Short mmCIF file of C-alpha atoms in Angstrom, two decimals:
data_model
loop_
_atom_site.label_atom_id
_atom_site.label_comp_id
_atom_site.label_asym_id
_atom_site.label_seq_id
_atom_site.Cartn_x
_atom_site.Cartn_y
_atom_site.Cartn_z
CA UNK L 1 177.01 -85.26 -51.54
CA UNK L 2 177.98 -82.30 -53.70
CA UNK L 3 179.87 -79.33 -51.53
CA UNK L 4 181.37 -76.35 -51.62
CA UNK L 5 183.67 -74.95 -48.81
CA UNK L 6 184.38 -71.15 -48.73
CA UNK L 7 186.89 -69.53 -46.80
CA UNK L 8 187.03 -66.99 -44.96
CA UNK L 9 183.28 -66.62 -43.50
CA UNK L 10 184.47 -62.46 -42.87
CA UNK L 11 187.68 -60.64 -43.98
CA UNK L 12 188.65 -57.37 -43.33
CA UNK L 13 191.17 -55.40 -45.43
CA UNK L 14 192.44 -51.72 -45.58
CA UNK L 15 191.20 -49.61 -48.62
CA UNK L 16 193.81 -50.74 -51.06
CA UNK L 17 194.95 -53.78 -50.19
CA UNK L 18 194.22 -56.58 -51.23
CA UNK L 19 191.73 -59.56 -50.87
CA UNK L 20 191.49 -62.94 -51.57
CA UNK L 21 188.61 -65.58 -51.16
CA UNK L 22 189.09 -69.52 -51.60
CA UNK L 23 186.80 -72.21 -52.41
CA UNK L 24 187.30 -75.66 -52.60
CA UNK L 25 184.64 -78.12 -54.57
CA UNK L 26 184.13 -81.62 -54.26
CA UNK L 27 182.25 -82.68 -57.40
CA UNK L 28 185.46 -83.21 -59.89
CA UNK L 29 182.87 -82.85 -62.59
CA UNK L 30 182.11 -79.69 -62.22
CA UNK L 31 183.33 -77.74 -64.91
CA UNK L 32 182.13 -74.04 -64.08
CA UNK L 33 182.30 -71.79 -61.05
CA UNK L 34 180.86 -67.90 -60.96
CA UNK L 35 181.39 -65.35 -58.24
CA UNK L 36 178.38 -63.47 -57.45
CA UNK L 37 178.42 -60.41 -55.33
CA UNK L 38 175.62 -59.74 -52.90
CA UNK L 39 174.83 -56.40 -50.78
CA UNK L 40 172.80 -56.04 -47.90
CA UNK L 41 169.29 -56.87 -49.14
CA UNK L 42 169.98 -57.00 -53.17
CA UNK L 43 170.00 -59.36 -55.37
CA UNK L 44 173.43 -61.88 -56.00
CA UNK L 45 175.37 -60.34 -59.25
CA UNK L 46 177.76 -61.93 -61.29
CA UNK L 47 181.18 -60.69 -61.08
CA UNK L 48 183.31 -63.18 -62.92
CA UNK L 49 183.56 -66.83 -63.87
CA UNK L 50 185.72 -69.23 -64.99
CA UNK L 51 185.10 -72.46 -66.77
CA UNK L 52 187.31 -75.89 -66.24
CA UNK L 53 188.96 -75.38 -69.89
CA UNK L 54 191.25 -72.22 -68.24
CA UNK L 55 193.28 -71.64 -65.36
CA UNK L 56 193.06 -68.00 -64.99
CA UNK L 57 190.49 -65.26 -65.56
CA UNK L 58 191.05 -61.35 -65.24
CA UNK L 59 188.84 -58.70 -65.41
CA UNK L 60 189.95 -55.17 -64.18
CA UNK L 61 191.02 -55.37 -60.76
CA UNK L 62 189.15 -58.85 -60.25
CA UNK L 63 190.26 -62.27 -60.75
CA UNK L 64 189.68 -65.98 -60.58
CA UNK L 65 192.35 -68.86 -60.30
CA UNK L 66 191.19 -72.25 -60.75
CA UNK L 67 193.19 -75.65 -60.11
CA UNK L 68 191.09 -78.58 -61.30
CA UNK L 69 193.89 -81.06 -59.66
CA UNK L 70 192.96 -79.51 -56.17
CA UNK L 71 189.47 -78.58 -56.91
CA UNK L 72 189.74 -75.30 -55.57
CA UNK L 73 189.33 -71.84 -57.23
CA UNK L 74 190.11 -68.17 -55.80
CA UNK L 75 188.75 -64.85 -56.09
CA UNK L 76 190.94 -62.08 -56.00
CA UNK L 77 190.16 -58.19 -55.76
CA UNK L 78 193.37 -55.81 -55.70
CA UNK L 79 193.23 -52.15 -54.48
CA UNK L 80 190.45 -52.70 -52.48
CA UNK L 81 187.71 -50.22 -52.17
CA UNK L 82 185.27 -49.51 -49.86
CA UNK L 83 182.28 -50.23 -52.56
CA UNK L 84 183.71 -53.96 -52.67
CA UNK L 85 182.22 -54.62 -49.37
CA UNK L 86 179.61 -57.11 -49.63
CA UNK L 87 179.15 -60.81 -49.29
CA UNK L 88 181.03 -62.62 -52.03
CA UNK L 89 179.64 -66.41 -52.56
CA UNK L 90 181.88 -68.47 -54.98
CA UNK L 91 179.62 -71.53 -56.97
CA UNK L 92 180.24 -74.31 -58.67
CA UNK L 93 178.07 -76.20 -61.83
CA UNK L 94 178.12 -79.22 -63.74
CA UNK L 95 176.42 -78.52 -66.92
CA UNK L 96 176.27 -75.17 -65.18
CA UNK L 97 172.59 -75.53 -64.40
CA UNK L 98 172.92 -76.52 -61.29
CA UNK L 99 174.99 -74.56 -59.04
CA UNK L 100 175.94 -75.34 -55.65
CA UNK L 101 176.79 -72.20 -53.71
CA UNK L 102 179.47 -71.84 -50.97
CA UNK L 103 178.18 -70.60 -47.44
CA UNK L 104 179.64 -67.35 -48.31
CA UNK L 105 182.61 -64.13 -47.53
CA UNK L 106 181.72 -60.47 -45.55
CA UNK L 107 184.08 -58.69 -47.31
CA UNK L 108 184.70 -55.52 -45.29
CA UNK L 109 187.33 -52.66 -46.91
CA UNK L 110 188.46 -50.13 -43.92
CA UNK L 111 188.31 -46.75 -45.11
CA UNK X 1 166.44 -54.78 -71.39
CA UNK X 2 164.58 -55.17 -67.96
CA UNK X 3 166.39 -57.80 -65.17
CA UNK X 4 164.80 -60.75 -63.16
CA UNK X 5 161.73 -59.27 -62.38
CA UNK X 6 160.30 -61.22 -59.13
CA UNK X 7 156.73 -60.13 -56.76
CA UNK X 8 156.47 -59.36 -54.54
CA UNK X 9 159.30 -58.03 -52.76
CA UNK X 10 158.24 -59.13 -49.43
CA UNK X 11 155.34 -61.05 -48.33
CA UNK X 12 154.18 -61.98 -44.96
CA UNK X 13 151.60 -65.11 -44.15
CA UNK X 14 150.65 -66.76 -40.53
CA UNK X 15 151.35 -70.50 -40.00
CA UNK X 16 149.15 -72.56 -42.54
CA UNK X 17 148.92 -70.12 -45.73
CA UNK X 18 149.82 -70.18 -48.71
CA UNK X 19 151.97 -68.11 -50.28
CA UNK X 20 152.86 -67.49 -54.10
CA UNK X 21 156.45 -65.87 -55.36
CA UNK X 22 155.96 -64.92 -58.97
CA UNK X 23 158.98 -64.56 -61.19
CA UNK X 24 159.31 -63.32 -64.66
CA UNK X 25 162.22 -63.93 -66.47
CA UNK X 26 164.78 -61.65 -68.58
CA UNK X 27 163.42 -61.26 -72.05
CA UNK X 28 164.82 -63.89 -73.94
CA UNK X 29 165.77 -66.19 -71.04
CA UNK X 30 163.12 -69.78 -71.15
CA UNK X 31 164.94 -71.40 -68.31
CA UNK X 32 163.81 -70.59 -64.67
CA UNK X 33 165.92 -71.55 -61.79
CA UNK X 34 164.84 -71.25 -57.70
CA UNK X 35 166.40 -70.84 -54.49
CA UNK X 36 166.52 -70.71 -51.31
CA UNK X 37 168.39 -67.81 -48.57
CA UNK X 38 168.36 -68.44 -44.99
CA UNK X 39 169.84 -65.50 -43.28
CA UNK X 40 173.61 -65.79 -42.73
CA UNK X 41 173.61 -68.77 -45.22
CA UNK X 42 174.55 -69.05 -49.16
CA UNK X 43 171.64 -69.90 -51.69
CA UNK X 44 170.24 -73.60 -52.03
CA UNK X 45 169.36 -75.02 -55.59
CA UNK X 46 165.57 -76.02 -54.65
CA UNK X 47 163.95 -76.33 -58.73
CA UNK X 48 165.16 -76.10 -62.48
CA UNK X 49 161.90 -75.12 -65.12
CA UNK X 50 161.66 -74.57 -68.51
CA UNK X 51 158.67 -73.60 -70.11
CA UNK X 52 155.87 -76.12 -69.14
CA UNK X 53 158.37 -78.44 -67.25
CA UNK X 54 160.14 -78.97 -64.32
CA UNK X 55 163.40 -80.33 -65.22
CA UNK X 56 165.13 -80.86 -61.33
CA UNK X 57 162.80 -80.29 -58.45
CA UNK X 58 165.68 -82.49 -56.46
CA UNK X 59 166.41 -79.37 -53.97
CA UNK X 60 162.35 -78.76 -53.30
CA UNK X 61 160.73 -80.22 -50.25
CA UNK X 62 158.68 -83.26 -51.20
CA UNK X 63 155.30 -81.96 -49.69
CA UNK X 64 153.82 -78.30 -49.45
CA UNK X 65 156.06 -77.07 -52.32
CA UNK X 66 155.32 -76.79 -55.97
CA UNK X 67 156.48 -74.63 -58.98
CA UNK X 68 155.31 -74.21 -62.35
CA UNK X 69 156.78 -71.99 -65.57
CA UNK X 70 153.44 -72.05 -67.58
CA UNK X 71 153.32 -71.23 -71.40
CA UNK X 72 152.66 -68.04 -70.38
CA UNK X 73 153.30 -65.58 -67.69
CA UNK X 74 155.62 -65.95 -64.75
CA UNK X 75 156.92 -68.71 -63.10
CA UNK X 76 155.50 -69.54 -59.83
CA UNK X 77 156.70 -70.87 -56.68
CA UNK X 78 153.76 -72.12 -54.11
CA UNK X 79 154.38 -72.66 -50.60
CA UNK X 80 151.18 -74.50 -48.94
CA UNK X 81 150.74 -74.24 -45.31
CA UNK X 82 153.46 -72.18 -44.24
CA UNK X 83 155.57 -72.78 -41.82
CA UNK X 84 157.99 -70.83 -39.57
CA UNK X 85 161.05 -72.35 -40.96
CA UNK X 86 160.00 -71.22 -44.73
CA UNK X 87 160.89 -67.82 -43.58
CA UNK X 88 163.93 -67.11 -45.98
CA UNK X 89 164.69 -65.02 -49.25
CA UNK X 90 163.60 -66.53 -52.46
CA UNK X 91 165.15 -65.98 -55.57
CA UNK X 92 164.74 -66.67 -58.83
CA UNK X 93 167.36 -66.61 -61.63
CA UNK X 94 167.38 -67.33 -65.47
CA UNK X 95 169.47 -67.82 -68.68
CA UNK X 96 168.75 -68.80 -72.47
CA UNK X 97 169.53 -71.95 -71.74
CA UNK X 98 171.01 -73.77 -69.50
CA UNK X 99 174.69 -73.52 -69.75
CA UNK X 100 174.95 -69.77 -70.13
CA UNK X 101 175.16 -67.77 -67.01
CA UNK X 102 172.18 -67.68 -64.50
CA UNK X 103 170.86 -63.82 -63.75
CA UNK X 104 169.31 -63.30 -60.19
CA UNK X 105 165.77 -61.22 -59.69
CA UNK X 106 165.68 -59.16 -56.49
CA UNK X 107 164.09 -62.09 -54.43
CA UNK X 108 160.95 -62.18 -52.43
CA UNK X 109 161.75 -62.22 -48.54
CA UNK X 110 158.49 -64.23 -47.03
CA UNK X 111 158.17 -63.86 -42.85
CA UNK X 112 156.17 -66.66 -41.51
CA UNK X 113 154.48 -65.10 -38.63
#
């Protein structure tokens, strides 16, 4: 059936370095994949997306990479802060309605 | 413009009630999505509404669940007969339709006791 894999399950980086997150889809329709941003007990938020019609996506000091020949896409945060910390899930639609969500990152930034 | 508005927060029930998770969309947004958080674990797709249908239930158990986005009012998602293993966060997201960007509420974190 539909998957997504997500990789790393935790990931620890010093405040200013850098972090990157990888997910890897096996529905080659899919044709849209957000990154939603979760802290303890909240609600997920959107942070970026990216649809199949692009490669790359940048916004500030986040970005997504997507390679529809691999079917896998990559969230990127440089200069880490310790605010980033949170779990990071990557996604992936077809039609976009119907997402199916990685198992998800623990992003931790060392102060 | 207020968020995914979803009640209650948390809700607690013993083994064989029934509990109801109420969501109300963003202003503006007609299509209702739910899902599923076991701790530790990444959301599962359970139902897709619209107003006064249910467009893909394919991720909702077959027996004790049921949702409904009447013509008015929230959306609802009923959970008969409780069970231990319900015990998860619920969410509820929407969008103005559905290939724009889905919006999470706060969830509703239901203990099965």
């Amino acid at each position: 059936g539909e998957n997504v894999e997500q990789h790393p399950s935790t990931l620890s980086v010093q405040e200013g370095d850098s972090a990157v997150i990888k997910c890897t889809y096996s529905d080659s329709a899919s044709n849209y994949f957000p990154w939603y941003k979760q802290e303890l007990g909240k609600r997920p938020q959107l942070i970026i997306d990216i649809r199949s019609n692009v490669g790359e996506k940048k916004d500030q000091r986040i970005a997504v990479t997507l390679n529809k020949t691999a079917k896998h896409f990559s969230l990127h945060i440089t200069e880490t802060q310790p605010e980033d910390s949170a779990v990071y899930f990557c996604a992936a639609g077809k039609g976009t309605y119907k997402y199916i969500f990685g198992t998800g990152t623990r992003l931790k930034v060392l102060a | 413009n207020a968020g995914v508005m979803q009640n209650p927060r948390h809700l607690v029930r013993r083994r064989g009630q029934e509990a109801r998770l109420r969501c109300s969309p963003m202003k503006g947004h007609s299509h209702v999505y739910w899902y599923r958080q076991l701790p530790e674990e990444g959301l599962k797709f359970m139902v897709y509404l619209q107003k006064e249908n249910i467009i893909d239930e394919s991720g909702m158990p077959k027996e004790r669940f049921s949702a409904e986005f009447p013509k008015e009012g929230p959306s609802i998602l009923r959970i008969q007969q409780v069970v231990r293993g319900d015990s998860a966060a619920y969410f509820c997201a929407s969008s103005p339709d559905s290939k724009e960007t889905q919006y999470f509420g706060p969830g509703t974190r239901l203990l099965v006791l």
